[in-house]
Coordinates of C-alpha atoms in Angstrom, one line a residue:
X1452 CA -33.2 7.2 -6.6
X1453 CA -33.4 4.2 -9.2
X1454 CA -32.1 0.5 -7.6
X1455 CA -28.9 0.7 -9.8
X1456 CA -28.0 4.0 -8.4
X1457 CA -28.9 2.8 -4.6
X1458 CA -26.6 0.0 -4.7
X1459 CA -23.7 1.7 -6.5
X1460 CA -23.9 4.9 -3.7
X1461 CA -24.3 2.2 -0.8
X1462 CA -21.4 0.5 -1.9
X1463 CA -19.1 3.1 -2.2
X1464 CA -20.7 4.4 1.0
X1465 CA -19.6 1.3 2.8
X1466 CA -16.5 1.5 1.3
X1467 CA -15.6 5.3 2.3
X1468 CA -17.1 4.3 6.1
X1469 CA -14.9 1.6 6.4
X1470 CA -11.9 3.7 5.1
X1471 CA -12.3 6.5 7.1
X1472 CA -10.3 5.6 10.1
X1473 CA -6.9 6.0 12.1
X1474 CA -4.5 5.8 9.0
X1475 CA -1.1 7.0 10.9
X1476 CA 0.9 4.0 10.8
X1477 CA 4.8 3.3 11.8
X1478 CA 6.4 4.9 8.5
X1479 CA 3.7 7.6 8.1
X1480 CA 6.2 9.9 10.9
X1481 CA 9.0 10.0 8.8
X1482 CA 6.7 10.5 5.7
X1483 CA 5.7 13.7 7.6
X1484 CA 9.0 14.9 8.9
X1485 CA 10.2 14.7 4.9
X1486 CA 7.1 16.6 3.6
X1487 CA 7.9 19.3 6.1
X1488 CA 11.6 19.6 5.7
X1489 CA 11.3 19.6 1.8
X1490 CA 8.5 22.6 2.2
X1491 CA 10.8 24.5 5.1
X1492 CA 14.2 23.9 2.9
X1493 CA 12.6 24.8 -0.6
X1494 CA 14.1 21.5 -2.0
X1495 CA 13.8 17.9 -2.5
X1496 CA 16.3 16.1 -0.1
X1497 CA 18.9 14.0 -1.9
X1498 CA 21.1 13.1 1.4
X1499 CA 19.9 11.0 4.7
X1500 CA 19.4 13.7 7.3
X1501 CA 17.7 11.9 9.7
X1502 CA 19.8 8.6 10.7
X1503 CA 22.5 7.7 12.6
X1504 CA 23.9 4.8 10.5
X1505 CA 23.3 6.5 6.9
X1506 CA 23.9 10.1 7.7
X1507 CA 24.7 12.0 4.6
X1508 CA 25.0 8.9 2.3
X1509 CA 22.8 9.6 -0.9
X1510 CA 18.9 9.1 -0.6
X1511 CA 16.7 9.4 -3.8
X1512 CA 13.4 8.8 -2.6
X1513 CA 10.6 9.0 -5.8
X1514 CA 8.1 9.7 -3.3
X1515 CA 8.5 13.4 -2.3
X1516 CA 5.4 15.1 -4.0
X1517 CA 3.2 12.4 -1.7
X1518 CA 5.3 13.6 1.5
X1519 CA 4.4 17.6 0.3
X1520 CA 0.9 16.3 0.1
X1521 CA 0.7 13.9 3.5
X1522 CA 2.7 16.8 5.5
X1523 CA 0.6 19.8 4.0
X1524 CA -2.9 18.0 4.6
X1525 CA -1.4 17.2 8.4
X1526 CA -0.4 20.7 8.7
X1527 CA -3.6 22.2 7.8
X1528 CA -5.8 19.4 9.2
X1529 CA -4.4 17.5 11.8
X1530 CA -4.8 13.8 11.7
X1531 CA -8.2 13.9 11.0
X1532 CA -7.1 15.1 7.4
X1533 CA -4.5 12.4 6.9
X1534 CA -7.8 9.8 7.7
X1535 CA -9.8 12.0 5.3
X1536 CA -6.9 12.0 2.6
X1537 CA -6.4 8.2 2.7
X1538 CA -10.3 7.4 2.9
X1539 CA -10.7 9.2 -0.1
X1540 CA -7.9 7.8 -2.4
X1541 CA -9.4 4.2 -1.1
X1542 CA -12.8 5.1 -2.2
X1543 CA -11.5 6.7 -5.6
X1544 CA -9.9 3.5 -6.2
X1545 CA -12.9 1.4 -6.0
X1546 CA -14.9 4.1 -7.5
X1547 CA -13.0 3.3 -10.6
X1548 CA -12.9 -0.4 -10.1
X1549 CA -17.1 -0.5 -10.2
X1550 CA -16.8 0.6 -13.6
X1551 CA -14.9 -2.2 -14.7
X1552 CA -17.3 -4.8 -12.8
X1553 CA -19.4 -6.9 -15.0
X1554 CA -22.4 -9.3 -13.7
X1555 CA -25.4 -8.4 -11.6
X1556 CA -25.9 -5.2 -9.4
X1557 CA -25.6 -7.1 -5.8
X1558 CA -23.1 -9.7 -6.9
X1559 CA -20.8 -6.6 -8.2
X1560 CA -21.4 -5.0 -4.9
X1561 CA -20.2 -8.1 -3.1
X1562 CA -17.3 -8.6 -5.0
X1563 CA -16.3 -4.7 -4.7
X1564 CA -16.7 -4.8 -0.9
X1565 CA -14.7 -8.5 -0.5
X1566 CA -11.8 -6.6 -2.3
X1567 CA -11.8 -3.5 0.1
X1568 CA -11.9 -6.0 3.0
X1569 CA -9.3 -7.8 1.1
X1570 CA -7.0 -4.5 0.7
X1571 CA -7.9 -3.0 4.2
X1572 CA -4.8 -3.9 5.2
X1573 CA -2.9 -1.5 3.0
X1574 CA -4.6 1.5 4.3
X1575 CA -2.7 3.9 5.7
X1576 CA -1.2 7.5 5.5
X1577 CA 1.9 6.7 3.1
X1578 CA 2.7 7.6 -0.3
X1579 CA 1.6 3.8 -1.2
X1580 CA -1.9 4.8 -0.9
X1581 CA -1.7 6.9 -3.9
X1582 CA 0.1 3.9 -5.7
X1583 CA -3.3 2.1 -4.9
X1584 CA -5.6 4.8 -6.8
X1585 CA -3.2 4.7 -9.5
X1586 CA -3.2 1.0 -10.2
X1587 CA -7.0 0.9 -9.9
X1588 CA -6.7 4.0 -12.9
X1589 CA -4.4 2.0 -14.7
X1590 CA -6.5 -0.9 -14.5
X1591 CA -9.5 0.9 -15.5
X1592 CA -7.9 2.3 -18.5
X1593 CA -6.5 -1.1 -19.6
X1594 CA -9.5 -2.7 -19.4
X1595 CA -11.4 -0.3 -21.4
X1596 CA -8.5 -0.4 -24.1
X1597 CA -8.8 -4.3 -23.6
X1598 CA -12.5 -4.1 -24.7
X1599 CA -12.3 -1.7 -27.4
X1600 CA -9.6 0.7 -28.6
X1601 CA -9.7 4.1 -26.7
X1602 CA -7.6 7.2 -26.6
X1603 CA -7.8 7.0 -22.8
X1604 CA -4.7 5.0 -23.0
X1605 CA -2.7 7.6 -23.9
X1606 CA -3.2 9.2 -20.6
X1607 CA -1.2 6.4 -19.2
X1608 CA 2.4 7.8 -19.6
X1609 CA 1.3 11.1 -18.5
X1610 CA 0.0 9.2 -15.0
X1611 CA 3.5 7.1 -15.0
X1612 CA 5.2 11.2 -14.8
X1613 CA 2.8 11.7 -11.8
X1614 CA 3.1 8.4 -10.5
X1615 CA 7.3 8.2 -10.2
X1616 CA 6.8 11.6 -8.2
X1617 CA 4.1 9.9 -5.4
X1618 CA 5.8 6.5 -4.6
X1619 CA 8.5 3.6 -5.6
X1620 CA 5.2 1.4 -6.7
X1621 CA 5.3 3.2 -10.1
X1622 CA 6.4 -0.3 -11.5
X1623 CA 3.0 -1.5 -10.8
X1624 CA 2.3 0.4 -14.1
X1625 CA 4.5 -1.5 -16.1
X1626 CA 3.6 -4.7 -14.6
X1627 CA 0.2 -4.0 -15.4
X1628 CA 0.9 -3.0 -19.2
X1629 CA 3.2 -6.1 -19.4
X1630 CA 0.7 -8.6 -18.4
X1631 CA -1.9 -7.3 -20.4
X1632 CA 0.4 -7.2 -23.4
X1633 CA 1.2 -10.7 -22.4
X1634 CA -2.8 -11.8 -22.0
X1635 CA -3.0 -10.4 -25.9
X1636 CA 0.1 -12.4 -27.1
X1637 CA -1.2 -15.6 -25.3
X1638 CA -4.5 -14.7 -27.2
X1639 CA -3.3 -14.4 -30.7
X1640 CA -0.8 -17.6 -30.5
X1641 CA -4.1 -19.6 -29.0
X1642 CA -5.9 -18.0 -32.5
X1643 CA -3.2 -19.0 -34.6
X1644 CA -2.4 -22.6 -33.1
X1645 CA -5.6 -23.7 -33.2
X1646 CA -6.0 -23.2 -36.6
X1647 CA -8.9 -20.6 -36.1
X1648 CA -7.0 -17.8 -38.0
X1649 CA -4.1 -18.0 -40.0
X1650 CA -0.7 -16.1 -39.0
X1651 CA -1.2 -13.1 -41.4
X1652 CA -5.0 -12.7 -40.0
X1653 CA -3.9 -13.4 -36.7
X1654 CA -1.5 -10.5 -37.2
X1655 CA -3.8 -8.4 -38.7
X1656 CA -6.4 -8.9 -36.0
X1657 CA -4.0 -7.8 -33.1
X1658 CA -1.5 -5.9 -34.8
X1659 CA -3.1 -2.6 -33.4
X1660 CA -3.5 -3.9 -29.7
X1661 CA -0.3 -5.3 -29.5
X1662 CA 1.5 -2.1 -31.1
X1663 CA -0.6 0.1 -28.6
X1664 CA 0.5 -1.3 -25.7
X1665 CA 4.1 -1.4 -26.4
X1666 CA 3.9 2.0 -27.2
X1667 CA 2.4 3.2 -24.2
X1668 CA 4.8 1.1 -22.2
X1669 CA 8.0 2.4 -23.9
X1670 CA 6.2 6.2 -24.0
X1671 CA 6.0 5.6 -19.8
X1672 CA 9.4 4.4 -19.9
X1673 CA 10.5 7.5 -21.3
X1674 CA 7.8 10.3 -18.8
X1675 CA 9.3 8.2 -16.1
X1676 CA 12.5 10.2 -16.1
X1677 CA 10.3 13.3 -15.6
X1678 CA 11.7 13.7 -12.2
X1679 CA 14.1 14.9 -9.9
X1680 CA 16.7 11.7 -9.9
X1681 CA 16.0 11.4 -13.8
X1682 CA 16.3 7.6 -15.5
X1683 CA 17.9 6.5 -12.0
X1684 CA 14.5 5.5 -10.5
X1685 CA 14.3 2.6 -13.8
X1686 CA 16.3 0.7 -10.9
X1687 CA 14.8 2.2 -7.8
X1688 CA 12.1 -1.1 -7.4
X1689 CA 15.0 -3.4 -8.3
X1690 CA 16.9 -2.2 -5.3
X1691 CA 14.1 -2.4 -2.6
X1692 CA 13.3 -5.6 -3.4
X1693 CA 16.9 -7.0 -3.8
X1694 CA 17.1 -6.2 0.4
X1695 CA 16.9 -10.0 1.6
X1696 CA 16.6 -8.8 5.4
X1697 CA 13.2 -7.3 4.0
X1698 CA 11.8 -10.9 3.7
X1699 CA 13.5 -12.0 7.5
X1700 CA 12.3 -9.5 9.4
X1701 CA 9.5 -6.8 7.9
X1702 CA 6.3 -8.2 8.1
X1703 CA 4.6 -6.7 4.7
X1704 CA 7.4 -7.9 3.2
X1705 CA 6.6 -11.6 3.9
X1706 CA 4.4 -14.3 2.6
X1707 CA 0.9 -13.7 4.5
X1708 CA -0.2 -15.3 7.4
X1709 CA -3.7 -16.8 7.0
X1710 CA -4.0 -17.5 10.9
X1711 CA -4.3 -13.7 11.1
X1712 CA -8.3 -12.6 10.7
X1713 CA -7.2 -9.9 8.2
X1714 CA -5.7 -11.8 6.1
X1715 CA -8.3 -14.6 5.5
X1716 CA -10.6 -12.3 3.2
X1717 CA -7.3 -12.7 0.9
X1718 CA -7.8 -16.7 1.2
X1719 CA -11.6 -16.5 0.6
X1720 CA -10.9 -14.3 -2.5
X1721 CA -8.2 -17.0 -3.6
X1722 CA -10.9 -19.7 -3.0
X1723 CA -13.7 -17.9 -4.8
X1724 CA -11.4 -17.6 -7.7
X1725 CA -11.2 -21.2 -8.2
X1726 CA -15.1 -21.5 -7.8
X1727 CA -15.4 -18.8 -10.6
X1728 CA -13.1 -20.8 -12.5
X1729 CA -14.7 -24.5 -12.4
X1730 CA -18.2 -22.8 -12.6
X1731 CA -17.9 -20.4 -15.6
X1732 CA -20.2 -20.8 -18.7
X1733 CA -18.3 -17.8 -20.6
X1734 CA -14.8 -18.2 -21.7
X1735 CA -12.1 -17.3 -20.0
X1736 CA -9.9 -14.7 -21.4
X1737 CA -5.9 -15.4 -21.2
X1738 CA -5.4 -11.3 -20.0
X1739 CA -8.0 -12.4 -16.9
X1740 CA -5.9 -15.5 -16.4
X1741 CA -2.7 -13.9 -16.4
X1742 CA -3.2 -11.2 -14.6
X1743 CA -5.1 -12.9 -11.7
X1744 CA -2.5 -16.0 -11.5
X1745 CA 0.5 -13.2 -11.4
X1746 CA -0.8 -11.1 -8.7
X1747 CA -1.7 -14.1 -6.7
X1748 CA 2.0 -15.0 -6.8
X1749 CA 3.1 -11.4 -6.4
X1750 CA 0.8 -11.2 -2.8
X1751 CA 1.9 -15.2 -1.7
X1752 CA 5.4 -13.7 -1.8
X1753 CA 4.6 -10.8 -0.2
X1754 CA 1.5 -9.5 2.0
X1755 CA 2.1 -6.0 0.3
X1756 CA 0.7 -6.8 -2.8
X1757 CA -2.6 -8.3 -1.4
X1758 CA -4.1 -5.2 -2.0
X1759 CA -2.9 -5.2 -5.4
X1760 CA -4.6 -8.4 -5.8
X1761 CA -7.6 -7.7 -4.4
X1762 CA -7.9 -4.7 -7.3
X1763 CA -6.8 -6.9 -10.1
X1764 CA -9.4 -10.1 -9.4
X1765 CA -12.4 -8.4 -8.2
X1766 CA -13.0 -7.7 -12.4
X1767 CA -12.2 -11.6 -12.9
X1768 CA -14.3 -13.1 -9.8
X1769 CA -17.6 -10.3 -10.9
X1770 CA -17.1 -11.8 -14.3
X1771 CA -17.4 -15.3 -13.9
X1772 CA -19.0 -15.8 -10.6
X1773 CA -22.1 -14.4 -12.3
X1774 CA -21.8 -16.2 -14.7
X1775 CA -21.5 -19.4 -12.5
X1776 CA -24.2 -18.1 -10.0
X1777 CA -26.8 -18.1 -13.2
X1778 CA -27.0 -21.7 -13.4
X1779 CA -28.7 -21.5 -9.7
X1780 CA -31.3 -19.1 -10.4
X1781 CA -34.7 -20.4 -10.5
X1782 CA -37.0 -19.9 -13.6
X1783 CA -39.9 -17.6 -12.1
X1784 CA -38.2 -16.7 -8.8
X1785 CA -38.9 -13.0 -9.0
X1786 CA -41.2 -11.5 -7.3
X1787 CA -44.0 -8.7 -8.0
X1788 CA -42.0 -5.6 -9.4
X1789 CA -42.7 -2.4 -7.0
X1790 CA -44.2 0.6 -9.3
X1791 CA -41.0 2.6 -10.2
X1792 CA -42.7 5.8 -8.7
X1793 CA -43.0 4.2 -5.0
X1794 CA -39.7 2.2 -5.7
X1795 CA -37.6 5.5 -6.3
X1796 CA -38.8 6.9 -2.8
X1797 CA -38.2 4.0 -1.0
X1798 CA -34.7 3.9 -2.4
X1799 CA -33.8 7.6 -1.2
X1800 CA -35.4 7.1 2.1
X1801 CA -33.5 3.8 2.9
X1802 CA -30.3 5.8 1.5
X1803 CA -30.7 8.4 4.0
X1804 CA -31.5 5.6 6.7
X1805 CA -28.4 4.0 6.2
X1806 CA -26.0 7.3 5.6
X1807 CA -26.9 8.3 9.4
X1808 CA -25.1 5.6 11.4
X1809 CA -22.5 5.9 8.6
X1810 CA -21.8 9.4 9.5
X1811 CA -21.7 8.8 13.2
X1812 CA -19.2 6.0 12.5
X1813 CA -17.0 8.2 10.3
X1814 CA -17.3 10.8 12.4
X1815 CA -15.4 8.9 15.4
X1816 CA -11.7 9.0 13.5
X1817 CA -12.3 12.9 12.9
X1818 CA -11.7 13.4 16.5
X1819 CA -8.6 14.1 18.1
X1820 CA -9.0 12.0 21.0
X1821 CA -9.5 8.8 18.9
X1822 CA -6.4 9.6 16.9
X1823 CA -4.4 10.2 20.2
X1824 CA -5.7 7.5 21.5
X1825 CA -4.6 5.3 18.9
X1826 CA -1.5 6.7 18.6
X1827 CA -0.6 6.4 22.2
X1828 CA -0.9 2.6 21.9
X1829 CA 0.8 2.0 19.1
X1830 CA 4.1 4.2 19.8
X1831 CA 6.0 4.7 22.9
X1832 CA 4.6 8.3 23.3
X1833 CA 5.9 8.4 27.2
X1834 CA 9.1 6.9 26.5
X1835 CA 10.0 9.7 23.8
X1836 CA 8.7 12.6 26.5
X1837 CA 11.2 11.1 28.8
X1838 CA 13.9 11.0 26.3
X1839 CA 12.8 14.7 25.5
X1840 CA 13.1 15.8 29.1
X1841 CA 15.8 14.0 30.4
X1842 CA 18.2 14.9 27.9
X1843 CA 20.1 11.5 28.0
X1844 CA 23.2 11.0 26.0
X1845 CA 23.1 9.8 22.5
X1846 CA 23.4 8.1 20.1
X1847 CA 20.5 5.8 20.3
X1848 CA 19.6 2.2 19.5
X1849 CA 15.7 2.0 18.7
X1850 CA 13.4 -1.0 18.0
X1851 CA 12.9 -0.4 13.9
X1852 CA 8.9 0.0 14.3
X1853 CA 9.8 3.5 16.2
X1854 CA 12.3 4.8 13.7
X1855 CA 10.3 6.6 12.1
X1856 CA 8.1 8.2 15.0
X1857 CA 11.5 8.8 16.8
X1858 CA 12.5 10.9 13.3
X1859 CA 9.3 13.2 14.0
X1860 CA 9.6 13.3 17.8
X1861 CA 13.0 13.9 18.6
X1862 CA 14.8 14.6 15.5
X1863 CA 17.3 16.6 15.3
X1864 CA 18.3 16.5 18.9
X1865 CA 18.5 11.7 18.4
X1866 CA 18.8 10.3 15.0
X1867 CA 17.4 7.0 14.5
X1868 CA 19.6 3.6 14.3
X1869 CA 17.5 2.5 11.5
X1870 CA 13.9 2.9 10.2
X1871 CA 11.1 1.9 7.7
X1872 CA 13.3 3.4 4.8
X1873 CA 13.7 0.0 3.6
X1874 CA 15.6 2.0 0.3
X1875 CA 17.8 3.5 2.7
X1876 CA 19.4 0.6 4.6
X1877 CA 21.1 -2.3 2.8
X1878 CA 21.4 -6.0 3.8
X1879 CA 24.6 -5.2 6.2
X1880 CA 22.8 -2.5 8.3
X1881 CA 19.6 -4.4 8.9
X1882 CA 21.8 -7.6 9.7
X1883 CA 23.5 -5.2 12.4
X1884 CA 20.5 -4.4 14.0
X1885 CA 18.7 -8.0 14.4
X1886 CA 21.9 -9.4 15.8
X1887 CA 21.9 -6.3 18.1
X1888 CA 17.9 -6.2 18.8
X1889 CA 18.2 -10.2 19.3
X1890 CA 21.1 -10.1 21.5
X1891 CA 22.9 -12.7 19.5
X1892 CA 26.8 -12.9 19.4
X1893 CA 28.1 -9.8 18.3
X1894 CA 25.7 -7.4 19.7
X1895 CA 28.6 -5.6 21.9
X1896 CA 30.1 -4.7 18.8
X1897 CA 27.6 -2.9 17.2
X1898 CA 26.9 -0.7 20.1
X1899 CA 30.4 0.3 20.7
X1900 CA 30.7 0.7 17.3
X1901 CA 28.2 3.5 16.5
X1902 CA 28.9 4.6 20.0
X1903 CA 25.4 3.8 21.4
X1904 CA 24.5 5.5 24.7
X1905 CA 20.8 4.9 24.9
X1906 CA 18.9 2.0 24.2
X1907 CA 14.6 2.6 23.5
X1908 CA 13.3 -1.3 22.8
X1909 CA 9.9 -3.0 23.6
X1910 CA 10.2 -4.5 27.1
X1911 CA 10.4 -7.9 25.8
X1912 CA 13.4 -7.6 23.6
X1913 CA 16.0 -10.0 24.1
X1914 CA 18.2 -7.0 24.1
X1915 CA 16.6 -5.3 26.9
X1916 CA 16.6 -8.3 29.2
X1917 CA 20.4 -8.5 28.9
X1918 CA 20.8 -5.5 28.9
X1919 CA 18.8 -5.1 32.2
X1920 CA 20.6 -7.6 33.6
X1921 CA 23.9 -6.4 32.6
X1922 CA 26.6 -3.9 35.1
X1923 CA 27.2 -1.8 32.6
X1924 CA 23.4 -0.4 31.7
X1925 CA 21.0 1.1 33.5
X1926 CA 17.1 0.9 33.3
X1927 CA 16.1 4.6 33.7
X1928 CA 12.4 4.2 32.3
X1929 CA 9.8 1.4 32.1
X1930 CA 6.3 1.1 31.1
X1931 CA 4.3 -1.6 29.4
X1932 CA 5.3 -0.2 26.4
X1933 CA 9.3 0.7 26.0
X1934 CA 12.1 0.2 28.2
X1935 CA 15.1 2.9 28.3
X1936 CA 18.3 2.1 29.5
X1937 CA 21.7 3.9 29.3
X1938 CA 25.5 3.2 29.6
X1939 CA 26.6 3.4 32.9
X1940 CA 29.7 5.8 32.8
X1941 CA 32.9 3.9 32.8
X1942 CA 35.1 3.8 36.1

């Protein structure tokens, strides 16, 4: 085994080992339920069946194909299957990203692993993981096109037809094309403005690339219509980001909190970007800088974009950190080379030795007990079991973070008040939820308006404390994780 192959395999093994973990998060549950419903009915969902507050309202979600894949995987292989599916999607993304990294092997490996650690907050069994892989695919193809014209570019519209049926993140594909186009246009303007080329020669030099990118973008918009909802999906990303309550309450839509350890690798990548720009001896291409700054801004605005920044920043860092580091290499610093045959044997033995502990780590998240314990700690399993057996009256007012879990465990007996389907709930409903959860003025009106008879919340939620002290409500279940309260009968 050559040293080049050893470094690549160990890097990819490290990514896969990190990615195989319990992948269920708060939104996984409603995706699983939707996938099951689609398969049971033999049709995609066009109206909301799961919530009290949006029951029967139009619901056009683009991730139906991903939901089928997620539920099908779960149905066949359980939580271990979801963990593996997520890990394979992550590993595929970084495997493609490796192909566009420049520089020394060890530096490329270090940059790729840093990008993986930075993006790890994004890895979960949700349709967005397919957006992550497709984003890396777009970067791979567009980077090849930037370096020399490639027929692979015309795969992008076909990938868009797949993407729009997997996740609402398909807008990322258009953003990437637009930024590569912007970088090309800036390069052309700089060449013309600085007198290196006249206008005619500048246009001749850049015309083909500009027209190809414009053509692929327009063709992608046409292929976007190949989904059950047609061209109405063009407005889907704008509808989601226009919900103001997202930034007020939902963590992944808020600015990253750099006090959290899981966000600090993102800070390190940004600092290294400054070092790379300051220390590089290679010219900084406008396209690379445009991509870096645009996705940095997106990540600073919403934490969910940090993972995309990691994908975009990795090629820039590898290219320019390698140039900056070359200044530090001392002449004659290399040692005696090991004979090739012996080196290959040593490399193979080293890979096998490291594969063994990685395999043990990989197996842990694949055991039922590990997944069950993680779910028990993250979700109100005991409270939900109590609700199921006690047959308490509905409707329920529930914590936002547990709405999807209720959809999976208690539907159709109970409907969620609100859950993670941000494309479905508008600002007004989310404000009603926040007012009530915080026990602010008007919370009684919200509970009365929706006829709420049972409440499932965190013990430290303001509404939990207020209801526990009220003569109109009684606590029927409580543990460290959740509290269930019911409205006392009048009279």
